[in-house]
mmCIF file of C-alpha atoms and ligand atoms in Angstrom:
data_model
loop_
_atom_site.group_PDB
_atom_site.id
_atom_site.type_symbol
_atom_site.label_atom_id
_atom_site.label_comp_id
_atom_site.label_asym_id
_atom_site.label_seq_id
_atom_site.Cartn_x
_atom_site.Cartn_y
_atom_site.Cartn_z
ATOM 1 C CA MET A 358 -24.883 -9.048 -7.005
ATOM 2 C CA LYS A 359 -21.569 -10.350 -9.481
ATOM 3 C CA ILE A 360 -18.673 -8.490 -8.877
ATOM 4 C CA VAL A 361 -15.254 -9.092 -10.147
ATOM 5 C CA SER A 362 -12.079 -7.749 -7.539
ATOM 6 C CA VAL A 363 -9.033 -6.642 -9.386
ATOM 7 C CA VAL A 364 -5.848 -6.809 -7.572
ATOM 8 C CA GLY A 365 -2.416 -7.125 -8.676
ATOM 9 C CA ALA A 366 0.067 -5.793 -6.131
ATOM 10 C CA ARG A 367 1.169 -6.176 -2.813
ATOM 11 C CA PRO A 368 -0.797 -3.481 -1.263
ATOM 12 C CA GLU A 369 -3.582 -4.439 -3.310
ATOM 13 C CA PHE A 370 -3.769 -8.343 -1.333
ATOM 14 C CA ILE A 371 -3.661 -7.026 1.393
ATOM 15 C CA GLN A 372 -6.548 -4.338 1.149
ATOM 16 C CA VAL A 373 -8.254 -7.279 -0.870
ATOM 17 C CA ALA A 374 -8.679 -9.648 1.757
ATOM 18 C CA PRO A 375 -10.891 -7.858 4.495
ATOM 19 C CA VAL A 376 -13.280 -6.475 1.640
ATOM 20 C CA SER A 377 -13.365 -9.957 -0.068
ATOM 21 C CA ARG A 378 -14.865 -11.889 3.107
ATOM 22 C CA ALA A 379 -17.133 -8.555 3.837
ATOM 23 C CA LEU A 380 -18.649 -8.804 -0.050
ATOM 24 C CA ARG A 381 -19.011 -12.735 0.216
ATOM 25 C CA GLU A 382 -21.588 -13.245 2.583
ATOM 26 C CA THR A 383 -24.215 -11.113 0.468
ATOM 27 C CA HIS A 384 -22.269 -10.750 -3.690
ATOM 28 C CA GLN A 385 -20.518 -13.150 -5.978
ATOM 29 C CA GLU A 386 -16.975 -12.271 -6.336
ATOM 30 C CA ILE A 387 -14.977 -13.289 -9.026
ATOM 31 C CA LEU A 388 -11.111 -12.416 -8.195
ATOM 32 C CA VAL A 389 -8.862 -11.161 -11.269
ATOM 33 C CA HIS A 390 -5.251 -11.550 -10.220
ATOM 34 C CA THR A 391 -3.393 -9.280 -12.773
ATOM 35 C CA GLY A 392 0.048 -11.428 -12.465
ATOM 36 C CA GLN A 393 1.729 -7.403 -11.978
ATOM 37 C CA HIS A 394 3.609 -9.423 -8.446
ATOM 38 C CA TYR A 395 4.239 -12.550 -9.031
ATOM 39 C CA ASP A 396 7.635 -13.073 -7.040
ATOM 40 C CA TYR A 397 6.708 -16.081 -3.911
ATOM 41 C CA ARG A 398 7.078 -13.026 -1.542
ATOM 42 C CA MET A 399 5.266 -10.616 -2.814
ATOM 43 C CA SER A 400 2.155 -12.446 -4.071
ATOM 44 C CA GLN A 401 1.695 -15.949 -2.905
ATOM 45 C CA ALA A 402 2.535 -15.277 0.738
ATOM 46 C CA PHE A 403 0.092 -12.603 0.966
ATOM 47 C CA PHE A 404 -2.369 -15.179 0.111
ATOM 48 C CA ASP A 405 -1.238 -17.719 2.663
ATOM 49 C CA ASP A 406 -0.946 -15.494 5.753
ATOM 50 C CA LEU A 407 -4.212 -13.277 5.084
ATOM 51 C CA GLY A 408 -6.277 -16.534 3.884
ATOM 52 C CA ILE A 409 -7.171 -14.689 0.326
ATOM 53 C CA PRO A 410 -9.293 -17.151 -1.334
ATOM 54 C CA ALA A 411 -7.318 -18.147 -5.324
ATOM 55 C CA PRO A 412 -7.909 -15.899 -7.688
ATOM 56 C CA ASP A 413 -10.409 -17.309 -10.270
ATOM 57 C CA TYR A 414 -8.030 -15.927 -13.141
ATOM 58 C CA ASN A 415 -4.121 -14.873 -13.024
ATOM 59 C CA LEU A 416 -4.099 -12.328 -16.110
ATOM 60 C CA GLU A 417 0.385 -13.385 -15.812
ATOM 61 C CA VAL A 418 0.700 -9.839 -17.316
ATOM 62 C CA GLY A 419 4.510 -9.296 -15.590
ATOM 63 C CA SER A 420 6.898 -7.000 -15.487
ATOM 64 C CA GLY A 421 7.192 -4.365 -18.140
ATOM 65 C CA SER A 422 7.055 -0.718 -18.509
ATOM 66 C CA HIS A 423 4.258 1.408 -18.029
ATOM 67 C CA GLY A 424 2.615 1.424 -21.332
ATOM 68 C CA ARG A 425 3.090 -2.750 -21.709
ATOM 69 C CA GLN A 426 1.753 -3.351 -18.727
ATOM 70 C CA THR A 427 -1.123 -1.404 -18.484
ATOM 71 C CA ALA A 428 -1.635 -2.318 -21.750
ATOM 72 C CA GLU A 429 -1.457 -5.938 -20.892
ATOM 73 C CA ILE A 430 -4.365 -5.498 -18.199
ATOM 74 C CA MET A 431 -6.480 -3.759 -20.617
ATOM 75 C CA VAL A 432 -6.467 -6.512 -23.274
ATOM 76 C CA ARG A 433 -6.098 -9.633 -20.033
ATOM 77 C CA LEU A 434 -9.069 -8.023 -18.608
ATOM 78 C CA GLU A 435 -11.125 -7.299 -21.131
ATOM 79 C CA GLU A 436 -12.051 -11.171 -22.259
ATOM 80 C CA VAL A 437 -12.546 -11.900 -18.630
ATOM 81 C CA LEU A 438 -15.244 -9.166 -18.230
ATOM 82 C CA LEU A 439 -16.969 -9.619 -21.509
ATOM 83 C CA LYS A 440 -17.054 -13.804 -20.750
ATOM 84 C CA GLU A 441 -18.041 -12.858 -16.779
ATOM 85 C CA ARG A 442 -20.192 -9.887 -18.053
ATOM 86 C CA PRO A 443 -20.383 -8.353 -14.067
ATOM 87 C CA ASP A 444 -22.624 -5.942 -12.374
ATOM 88 C CA LEU A 445 -19.166 -4.326 -10.987
ATOM 89 C CA VAL A 446 -15.582 -3.624 -11.296
ATOM 90 C CA ILE A 447 -14.001 -2.946 -7.329
ATOM 91 C CA VAL A 448 -10.785 -1.415 -8.493
ATOM 92 C CA ARG A 449 -8.335 -0.675 -5.638
ATOM 93 C CA GLY A 450 -5.397 2.298 -4.667
ATOM 94 C CA ASP A 451 -2.983 3.586 -7.393
ATOM 95 C CA THR A 452 -1.024 0.805 -9.050
ATOM 96 C CA ASN A 453 -1.334 -0.121 -13.107
ATOM 97 C CA SER A 454 -3.558 -2.724 -11.545
ATOM 98 C CA THR A 455 -6.270 0.026 -10.560
ATOM 99 C CA LEU A 456 -5.673 1.901 -13.393
ATOM 100 C CA GLY A 457 -6.103 -0.413 -15.978
ATOM 101 C CA GLY A 458 -8.952 -2.064 -14.264
ATOM 102 C CA ALA A 459 -10.374 0.738 -14.354
ATOM 103 C CA LEU A 460 -10.474 1.510 -17.282
ATOM 104 C CA ALA A 461 -10.911 -1.676 -19.276
ATOM 105 C CA ALA A 462 -14.449 -1.875 -17.468
ATOM 106 C CA SER A 463 -15.718 1.911 -17.974
ATOM 107 C CA LYS A 464 -15.291 1.299 -22.003
ATOM 108 C CA LEU A 465 -17.778 -1.530 -21.277
ATOM 109 C CA HIS A 466 -19.862 0.684 -19.272
ATOM 110 C CA ILE A 467 -19.617 -1.506 -16.905
ATOM 111 C CA PRO A 468 -19.657 0.031 -13.338
ATOM 112 C CA VAL A 469 -16.700 1.294 -11.525
ATOM 113 C CA ALA A 470 -15.770 1.180 -7.422
ATOM 114 C CA HIS A 471 -12.779 2.412 -6.101
ATOM 115 C CA ILE A 472 -11.357 1.410 -3.058
ATOM 116 C CA GLU A 473 -9.058 4.181 -1.280
ATOM 117 C CA ALA A 474 -10.844 6.428 -3.846
ATOM 118 C CA GLY A 475 -9.272 10.604 -3.904
ATOM 119 C CA GLU A 476 -5.861 10.417 -2.461
ATOM 120 C CA ARG A 477 -3.848 12.679 -3.730
ATOM 121 C CA SER A 478 0.195 13.912 -3.317
ATOM 122 C CA PHE A 479 -0.039 16.847 -6.248
ATOM 123 C CA ASN A 480 3.144 15.716 -7.971
ATOM 124 C CA ARG A 481 1.666 14.235 -11.022
ATOM 125 C CA ARG A 482 5.641 12.503 -12.427
ATOM 126 C CA MET A 483 4.328 10.196 -9.413
ATOM 127 C CA PRO A 484 2.495 7.318 -11.603
ATOM 128 C CA GLU A 485 0.406 6.612 -8.696
ATOM 129 C CA GLU A 486 -0.747 10.343 -8.912
ATOM 130 C CA ILE A 487 -1.977 9.360 -12.696
ATOM 131 C CA ASN A 488 -3.486 6.598 -11.604
ATOM 132 C CA ARG A 489 -5.716 7.645 -8.935
ATOM 133 C CA LEU A 490 -6.937 10.478 -11.104
ATOM 134 C CA VAL A 491 -7.629 8.542 -14.120
ATOM 135 C CA ALA A 492 -9.408 5.925 -12.119
ATOM 136 C CA ASP A 493 -11.163 8.567 -10.132
ATOM 137 C CA ARG A 494 -12.506 10.454 -12.786
ATOM 138 C CA VAL A 495 -13.912 7.096 -13.773
ATOM 139 C CA ALA A 496 -15.483 4.788 -11.119
ATOM 140 C CA ASP A 497 -19.510 5.597 -10.586
ATOM 141 C CA LEU A 498 -18.298 4.768 -6.890
ATOM 142 C CA HIS A 499 -15.317 6.120 -4.451
ATOM 143 C CA PHE A 500 -14.714 4.009 -0.917
ATOM 144 C CA CYS A 501 -12.641 6.702 0.740
ATOM 145 C CA ALA A 502 -9.891 6.196 3.646
ATOM 146 C CA SER A 503 -10.207 9.377 5.115
ATOM 147 C CA ARG A 504 -11.978 12.830 5.651
ATOM 148 C CA MET A 505 -9.163 14.785 3.256
ATOM 149 C CA ALA A 506 -9.924 11.911 -0.033
ATOM 150 C CA VAL A 507 -14.052 13.291 0.130
ATOM 151 C CA GLU A 508 -12.022 16.683 0.567
ATOM 152 C CA ASN A 509 -9.769 16.476 -3.016
ATOM 153 C CA LEU A 510 -12.161 14.703 -4.859
ATOM 154 C CA ALA A 511 -14.897 17.032 -4.369
ATOM 155 C CA ALA A 512 -12.706 20.197 -5.518
ATOM 156 C CA GLU A 513 -12.165 17.703 -8.475
ATOM 157 C CA GLY A 514 -15.993 17.902 -8.901
ATOM 158 C CA ILE A 515 -16.487 14.509 -7.661
ATOM 159 C CA THR A 516 -19.124 14.686 -5.129
ATOM 160 C CA GLY A 517 -22.467 12.240 -4.707
ATOM 161 C CA SER A 518 -20.751 8.760 -5.014
ATOM 162 C CA VAL A 519 -18.507 9.781 -2.398
ATOM 163 C CA TYR A 520 -18.188 7.647 1.208
ATOM 164 C CA TRP A 521 -16.127 8.392 3.739
ATOM 165 C CA VAL A 522 -15.890 4.428 5.186
ATOM 166 C CA GLY A 523 -11.827 4.486 6.733
ATOM 167 C CA ASP A 524 -9.383 2.632 5.576
ATOM 168 C CA VAL A 525 -9.658 -1.217 4.767
ATOM 169 C CA MET A 526 -5.304 -1.375 5.788
ATOM 170 C CA LEU A 527 -6.774 -0.733 9.143
ATOM 171 C CA ASP A 528 -9.808 -3.580 9.091
ATOM 172 C CA ALA A 529 -6.640 -5.885 7.876
ATOM 173 C CA MET A 530 -4.478 -4.649 10.481
ATOM 174 C CA LEU A 531 -6.755 -5.319 13.210
ATOM 175 C CA GLN A 532 -7.969 -7.981 11.417
ATOM 176 C CA ASN A 533 -4.592 -9.822 11.797
ATOM 177 C CA ARG A 534 -2.606 -8.142 14.197
ATOM 178 C CA PRO A 535 -3.268 -10.923 16.926
ATOM 179 C CA ILE A 536 -2.941 -13.677 14.494
ATOM 180 C CA ALA A 537 0.431 -12.273 13.523
ATOM 181 C CA GLN A 538 1.255 -12.116 17.186
ATOM 182 C CA ARG A 539 0.338 -15.220 18.060
ATOM 183 C CA LYS A 540 1.905 -17.324 14.941
ATOM 184 C CA SER A 541 5.515 -14.483 14.029
ATOM 185 C CA ASN A 542 8.783 -15.599 15.509
ATOM 186 C CA VAL A 543 10.470 -13.124 13.024
ATOM 187 C CA LEU A 544 12.080 -11.357 15.695
ATOM 188 C CA GLN A 545 13.687 -14.256 17.320
ATOM 189 C CA CYS A 546 14.573 -15.770 13.642
ATOM 190 C CA LEU A 547 16.239 -11.938 13.001
ATOM 191 C CA ASN A 548 17.720 -11.882 16.757
ATOM 192 C CA LEU A 549 15.813 -8.618 17.639
ATOM 193 C CA LYS A 550 14.089 -7.271 20.913
ATOM 194 C CA PRO A 551 11.594 -5.085 20.675
ATOM 195 C CA ARG A 552 12.957 -1.341 20.476
ATOM 196 C CA GLY A 553 15.521 -2.191 19.546
ATOM 197 C CA TYR A 554 16.123 -1.682 15.985
ATOM 198 C CA SER A 555 13.920 0.540 13.097
ATOM 199 C CA LEU A 556 11.959 -0.376 9.992
ATOM 200 C CA VAL A 557 13.226 1.065 6.316
ATOM 201 C CA THR A 558 11.278 -0.057 3.094
ATOM 202 C CA ILE A 559 11.926 1.679 0.158
ATOM 203 C CA HIS A 560 10.478 1.469 -3.673
ATOM 204 C CA ARG A 561 8.741 4.277 -4.819
ATOM 205 C CA ALA A 562 10.230 5.125 -8.256
ATOM 206 C CA GLY A 563 10.965 8.441 -7.394
ATOM 207 C CA ASN A 564 14.003 7.279 -5.071
ATOM 208 C CA THR A 565 14.811 3.424 -6.809
ATOM 209 C CA ASP A 566 14.668 5.264 -10.379
ATOM 210 C CA ASP A 567 17.248 8.130 -8.975
ATOM 211 C CA PRO A 568 20.797 7.522 -8.284
ATOM 212 C CA ALA A 569 21.547 10.057 -6.566
ATOM 213 C CA ARG A 570 18.247 10.080 -4.121
ATOM 214 C CA LEU A 571 19.303 5.861 -3.540
ATOM 215 C CA ARG A 572 22.619 6.820 -2.483
ATOM 216 C CA GLN A 573 21.963 9.806 -0.270
ATOM 217 C CA ILE A 574 18.680 7.078 1.277
ATOM 218 C CA VAL A 575 21.876 4.502 1.687
ATOM 219 C CA ILE A 576 24.670 6.864 2.668
ATOM 220 C CA ALA A 577 21.823 8.152 5.433
ATOM 221 C CA LEU A 578 21.296 4.176 6.694
ATOM 222 C CA ASN A 579 24.587 3.753 7.456
ATOM 223 C CA ARG A 580 24.750 6.916 9.460
ATOM 224 C CA VAL A 581 22.045 6.034 11.882
ATOM 225 C CA PRO A 582 22.789 4.442 15.302
ATOM 226 C CA GLU A 583 21.345 1.581 15.547
ATOM 227 C CA ILE A 584 20.165 -1.824 14.137
ATOM 228 C CA VAL A 585 18.359 -0.989 11.432
ATOM 229 C CA VAL A 586 15.789 -3.482 9.366
ATOM 230 C CA PHE A 587 15.410 -3.450 6.097
ATOM 231 C CA PRO A 588 12.727 -6.135 4.109
ATOM 232 C CA VAL A 589 14.256 -5.284 0.290
ATOM 233 C CA HIS A 590 11.880 -4.646 -2.445
ATOM 234 C CA PRO A 591 12.618 -6.446 -5.663
ATOM 235 C CA ARG A 592 12.297 -3.266 -7.436
ATOM 236 C CA THR A 593 15.229 -1.868 -4.761
ATOM 237 C CA ARG A 594 17.126 -4.953 -5.023
ATOM 238 C CA LYS A 595 18.016 -4.674 -8.725
ATOM 239 C CA ALA A 596 18.744 -0.441 -8.716
ATOM 240 C CA LEU A 597 20.693 -0.806 -5.508
ATOM 241 C CA SER A 598 23.218 -3.524 -7.439
ATOM 242 C CA GLN A 599 23.723 -1.044 -10.128
ATOM 243 C CA LEU A 600 24.568 1.851 -7.498
ATOM 244 C CA ASP A 601 28.077 1.389 -6.266
ATOM 245 C CA VAL A 602 26.961 0.932 -2.961
ATOM 246 C CA GLN A 603 28.498 -0.433 0.654
ATOM 247 C CA PHE A 604 26.080 -0.904 3.424
ATOM 248 C CA ALA A 605 27.380 -0.762 7.037
ATOM 249 C CA ARG A 606 27.048 -4.044 9.347
ATOM 250 C CA HIS A 607 24.284 -2.489 11.085
ATOM 251 C CA VAL A 608 21.854 -1.819 8.481
ATOM 252 C CA ARG A 609 20.261 -5.805 7.627
ATOM 253 C CA LEU A 610 19.169 -5.968 4.542
ATOM 254 C CA ILE A 611 16.649 -9.015 4.447
ATOM 255 C CA GLU A 612 14.002 -10.453 1.474
ATOM 256 C CA PRO A 613 10.342 -9.001 1.823
ATOM 257 C CA VAL A 614 8.492 -10.281 4.393
ATOM 258 C CA GLY A 615 5.255 -12.186 4.554
ATOM 259 C CA TYR A 616 2.232 -9.870 5.755
ATOM 260 C CA LEU A 617 1.882 -11.103 9.411
ATOM 261 C CA ASP A 618 5.868 -10.759 10.517
ATOM 262 C CA MET A 619 5.736 -7.369 8.358
ATOM 263 C CA ILE A 620 2.938 -6.799 11.282
ATOM 264 C CA VAL A 621 5.746 -7.874 14.031
ATOM 265 C CA LEU A 622 8.349 -6.525 12.809
ATOM 266 C CA GLU A 623 6.541 -2.638 12.794
ATOM 267 C CA GLU A 624 4.566 -3.204 15.940
ATOM 268 C CA ASN A 625 8.272 -3.521 17.867
ATOM 269 C CA ALA A 626 10.579 -0.959 15.701
ATOM 270 C CA ARG A 627 11.507 2.135 17.550
ATOM 271 C CA LEU A 628 11.073 4.006 14.639
ATOM 272 C CA ILE A 629 10.009 3.500 10.657
ATOM 273 C CA ALA A 630 11.719 4.948 8.183
ATOM 274 C CA THR A 631 9.400 4.717 4.446
ATOM 275 C CA ASP A 632 8.267 5.582 1.466
ATOM 276 C CA SER A 633 5.604 3.371 1.717
ATOM 277 C CA GLY A 634 1.585 4.613 1.528
ATOM 278 C CA GLY A 635 0.899 1.427 3.100
ATOM 279 C CA VAL A 636 3.867 1.233 5.674
ATOM 280 C CA GLN A 637 2.654 5.443 6.487
ATOM 281 C CA ARG A 638 -0.257 4.436 7.791
ATOM 282 C CA GLU A 639 0.618 1.065 9.302
ATOM 283 C CA ALA A 640 2.695 2.957 11.701
ATOM 284 C CA TYR A 641 0.383 5.517 12.181
ATOM 285 C CA PHE A 642 -2.189 2.588 13.220
ATOM 286 C CA LEU A 643 0.138 1.014 15.449
ATOM 287 C CA GLY A 644 1.757 4.237 17.141
ATOM 288 C CA ILE A 645 5.265 4.156 15.896
ATOM 289 C CA PRO A 646 7.052 7.456 14.816
ATOM 290 C CA CYS A 647 7.298 7.136 11.050
ATOM 291 C CA LEU A 648 9.832 9.255 8.816
ATOM 292 C CA THR A 649 8.360 9.716 5.161
ATOM 293 C CA LEU A 650 11.812 9.258 2.589
ATOM 294 C CA ARG A 651 9.472 11.492 0.423
ATOM 295 C CA ASP A 652 8.694 15.505 -0.346
ATOM 296 C CA GLU A 653 5.303 14.862 -0.250
ATOM 297 C CA THR A 654 3.023 11.957 1.015
ATOM 298 C CA GLU A 655 -0.550 11.754 -0.183
ATOM 299 C CA TRP A 656 -1.096 10.747 3.810
ATOM 300 C CA VAL A 657 -1.124 14.362 5.149
ATOM 301 C CA GLU A 658 -3.245 14.174 8.270
ATOM 302 C CA THR A 659 -0.238 11.352 9.860
ATOM 303 C CA VAL A 660 1.836 14.467 8.903
ATOM 304 C CA LYS A 661 -0.795 17.170 10.323
ATOM 305 C CA VAL A 662 -1.448 15.356 13.734
ATOM 306 C CA GLY A 663 2.488 15.048 14.400
ATOM 307 C CA TRP A 664 3.042 10.767 14.047
ATOM 308 C CA ASN A 665 4.647 11.358 10.720
ATOM 309 C CA LYS A 666 7.215 13.674 9.186
ATOM 310 C CA LEU A 667 8.775 14.573 5.784
ATOM 311 C CA VAL A 668 12.350 14.124 5.859
ATOM 312 C CA GLY A 669 12.856 13.890 1.954
ATOM 313 C CA THR A 670 16.651 12.167 0.773
ATOM 314 C CA GLU A 671 19.168 14.498 2.517
ATOM 315 C CA PRO A 672 21.846 12.537 5.071
ATOM 316 C CA GLU A 673 21.505 15.172 7.416
ATOM 317 C CA ARG A 674 18.210 16.013 8.050
ATOM 318 C CA ILE A 675 17.057 12.029 8.218
ATOM 319 C CA VAL A 676 20.099 10.823 10.406
ATOM 320 C CA GLU A 677 18.893 14.647 12.452
ATOM 321 C CA ALA A 678 14.865 13.301 12.498
ATOM 322 C CA TRP A 679 16.216 9.372 13.183
ATOM 323 C CA THR A 680 17.946 10.555 16.477
ATOM 324 C CA HIS A 681 14.895 13.696 17.695
ATOM 325 C CA PHE A 682 11.803 12.815 16.121
ATOM 326 C CA ALA A 683 9.386 11.310 18.849
ATOM 327 C CA PRO A 684 6.093 12.354 18.901
ATOM 328 C CA SER A 685 3.287 11.305 21.467
ATOM 329 C CA GLY A 686 0.418 13.217 20.868
ATOM 330 C CA GLU A 687 -3.003 11.936 20.408
ATOM 331 C CA ARG A 688 -3.736 9.498 17.572
ATOM 332 C CA PRO A 689 -7.322 10.790 16.345
ATOM 333 C CA PRO A 690 -9.324 8.408 14.037
ATOM 334 C CA ILE A 691 -8.544 9.844 10.899
ATOM 335 C CA PHE A 692 -8.875 6.744 9.011
ATOM 336 C CA GLY A 693 -12.146 5.225 10.698
ATOM 337 C CA ASN A 694 -12.476 2.555 13.232
ATOM 338 C CA GLY A 695 -11.521 -0.453 11.124
ATOM 339 C CA THR A 696 -15.344 -1.295 9.836
ATOM 340 C CA ALA A 697 -14.512 -0.382 5.920
ATOM 341 C CA ALA A 698 -14.951 -3.517 4.522
ATOM 342 C CA ARG A 699 -18.133 -3.405 6.447
ATOM 343 C CA ARG A 700 -19.564 -0.478 5.450
ATOM 344 C CA ILE A 701 -18.432 -1.323 1.789
ATOM 345 C CA ALA A 702 -20.385 -3.834 1.481
ATOM 346 C CA GLN A 703 -23.196 -2.564 3.024
ATOM 347 C CA ILE A 704 -23.409 0.600 0.660
ATOM 348 C CA LEU A 705 -23.212 -1.742 -2.184
ATOM 349 C CA ASN A 706 -26.458 -3.517 -0.748
ATOM 350 C CA GLY A 707 -28.167 -0.319 -0.728
ATOM 351 C CA ASN A 708 -27.445 1.163 2.996
ATOM 352 C CA PRO A 709 -24.890 3.933 2.479
ATOM 353 C CA GLY A 710 -25.749 5.569 6.831
ATOM 354 C CA GLY A 711 -23.868 7.752 7.085
ATOM 355 C CA ASP A 712 -20.491 8.440 7.214
ATOM 356 C CA VAL A 713 -17.479 7.046 9.103
ATOM 357 C CA GLN A 714 -16.715 8.561 12.478
HETATM 358 C C1 UD1 B 1543 4.488 -1.090 -7.810
HETATM 359 C C2 UD1 B 1543 2.928 -0.007 -7.966
HETATM 360 C C3 UD1 B 1543 3.444 1.304 -6.878
HETATM 361 C C4 UD1 B 1543 3.300 0.269 -5.530
HETATM 362 C C5 UD1 B 1543 4.307 -1.363 -5.287
HETATM 363 C C6 UD1 B 1543 3.688 -1.925 -4.127
HETATM 364 C C7 UD1 B 1543 2.624 1.052 -10.371
HETATM 365 C C8 UD1 B 1543 3.059 2.000 -11.659
HETATM 366 N N1 UD1 B 1543 3.141 1.408 -9.188
HETATM 367 O O1 UD1 B 1543 5.481 -0.568 -7.595
HETATM 368 O O2 UD1 B 1543 2.045 1.705 -6.674
HETATM 369 O O3 UD1 B 1543 3.040 1.073 -3.982
HETATM 370 O O4 UD1 B 1543 3.374 -2.049 -6.639
HETATM 371 O O5 UD1 B 1543 4.441 -2.656 -4.092
HETATM 372 O O6 UD1 B 1543 1.467 0.143 -10.711
HETATM 373 N N2 UD1 B 1543 9.887 -7.375 -9.761
HETATM 374 C C9 UD1 B 1543 10.097 -8.354 -9.150
HETATM 375 N N3 UD1 B 1543 8.873 -9.093 -8.989
HETATM 376 C C10 UD1 B 1543 7.751 -9.141 -8.558
HETATM 377 C C11 UD1 B 1543 7.274 -7.134 -8.895
HETATM 378 C C12 UD1 B 1543 8.218 -6.899 -9.197
HETATM 379 O O7 UD1 B 1543 11.056 -8.708 -9.662
HETATM 380 O O8 UD1 B 1543 7.270 -9.754 -7.912
HETATM 381 C C13 UD1 B 1543 10.527 -5.818 -10.331
HETATM 382 C C14 UD1 B 1543 10.340 -6.240 -11.118
HETATM 383 O O9 UD1 B 1543 12.025 -5.662 -11.756
HETATM 384 C C15 UD1 B 1543 9.443 -5.230 -12.077
HETATM 385 C C16 UD1 B 1543 10.126 -3.685 -10.981
HETATM 386 O O10 UD1 B 1543 9.729 -5.223 -9.986
HETATM 387 O O11 UD1 B 1543 9.812 -4.056 -13.302
HETATM 388 C C17 UD1 B 1543 8.479 -3.080 -10.137
HETATM 389 O O12 UD1 B 1543 7.502 -3.271 -10.542
HETATM 390 P P1 UD1 B 1543 6.135 -2.788 -10.961
HETATM 391 O O13 UD1 B 1543 5.413 -4.022 -10.685
HETATM 392 O O14 UD1 B 1543 6.400 -2.788 -12.460
HETATM 393 O O15 UD1 B 1543 6.014 -1.317 -9.500
HETATM 394 P P2 UD1 B 1543 6.484 -1.417 -8.369
HETATM 395 O O16 UD1 B 1543 7.460 -0.756 -7.883
HETATM 396 O O17 UD1 B 1543 6.336 -2.379 -7.661
HETATM 397 N N1 UDP B 1544 4.431 -5.187 3.214
HETATM 398 C C1 UDP B 1544 4.646 -6.270 3.754
HETATM 399 N N2 UDP B 1544 6.449 -6.665 3.489
HETATM 400 C C2 UDP B 1544 7.413 -6.105 3.268
HETATM 401 C C3 UDP B 1544 7.118 -4.976 3.014
HETATM 402 C C4 UDP B 1544 5.702 -4.384 2.990
HETATM 403 O O1 UDP B 1544 3.934 -7.176 4.363
HETATM 404 O O2 UDP B 1544 8.178 -6.863 3.398
HETATM 405 C C5 UDP B 1544 3.760 -4.599 3.563
HETATM 406 C C6 UDP B 1544 3.267 -3.311 4.088
HETATM 407 O O3 UDP B 1544 2.987 -4.192 5.895
HETATM 408 C C7 UDP B 1544 2.323 -2.780 3.564
HETATM 409 C C8 UDP B 1544 1.865 -3.162 2.479
HETATM 410 O O4 UDP B 1544 2.638 -4.236 2.336
HETATM 411 O O5 UDP B 1544 0.625 -3.673 4.545
HETATM 412 C C9 UDP B 1544 2.207 -1.820 1.696
HETATM 413 O O6 UDP B 1544 3.271 -2.625 0.533
HETATM 414 P P1 UDP B 1544 3.762 -0.832 -0.152
HETATM 415 O O7 UDP B 1544 4.891 -0.344 0.392
HETATM 416 O O8 UDP B 1544 5.085 -2.921 -1.321
HETATM 417 O O9 UDP B 1544 3.003 -0.302 -1.562
HETATM 418 P P2 UDP B 1544 2.380 0.623 -0.865
HETATM 419 O O10 UDP B 1544 1.870 0.349 -0.048
HETATM 420 O O11 UDP B 1544 3.392 1.790 -0.993
HETATM 421 O O12 UDP B 1544 1.469 1.034 -2.559
#
């Protein structure tokens, strides 16, 4: 099969790495980078760290409003799709690149596969929720990271084309953790000791674009009693610069880090606090307690089994959980067993097999 894979934002580069490797054993893959993320640390660093093949096309859409960015992706991707005439377009996750890719392909009657299908926050004010709902509605194949996602799709009447393959982020973690442990010297560079710090990431529009919520998060971080390492997403850096706040000395703001450094920072953290979907799951894979700085999450299973706690942005609640949250129970294989990419390739080869167990 000739397959066009669409990527554009940081988590999509991580997800495409194991899938590309598996697909290219039997299929021709054309990699299209929409250009949604473009800073070296948000894009090329992941191609370098993960050995992802160079994109065949970069649409260079850059940043913009939702309408403009999605429309530019559609206009520029349509040209590529008309030229390449693929048998399948694969999109992943819930970004504007996912939405633009799914719409451009489905309007040309090209079958669409959606990886990480069926995740729902049930909050339609999140741009990602709209992107997921539309991508799942037009997709012909749905590859789910968790059983909950399969149930969410069933509740929307989407069945038959749905496969629980597990989370490709887990594949990426298992493949890259030993490499990260060998290559990364991030702890030495930042003078950190294992379990001697917490790790924070924030980038959700719901937190960054709401000055009151962002201010509350800063107040909470300033109050916690340990070193906080905070790789700052460019969107958050911009929002913080418009907010008149000071960070306490124990909060160390750094540039976004590459994937290998991130794995080492995550696995050695005492605690992770985040609003990222990928980082919540990685905390679970690694058995690091996670506080989610949101009011709801798509990854409800991690909350149900006790390894993730929804704390919102209220400082007292965050600081209380920071000191007292100490999960220790089992971590059942909610996200499969790290063979999601291989299962996706098998399904595309016509061998569906059973759900991942
Ligand atoms: C996007 C996704 C979000 C995902 C996140 C992963 C959408 C709607 N949102 O959010 O679901 O979790 O990526 O990180 O698709 N910027 C730079 N350099 C870059 C990229 C962005 O400076 O390389 C700045 C620009 O000011 C831009 C802002 O960050 O306007 C937001 O970027 P954008 O891609 O629109 O959304 P993210 O917040 O990154
Ligand atoms: N990540 C990274 N460096 C950073 C922050 C995050 O490599 O400085 C990785 C993280 O480990 C995860 C992915 O980026 O694999 C998550 O992306 P992000 O939080 O931007 O988006 P989301 O998952 O929320 O869509």
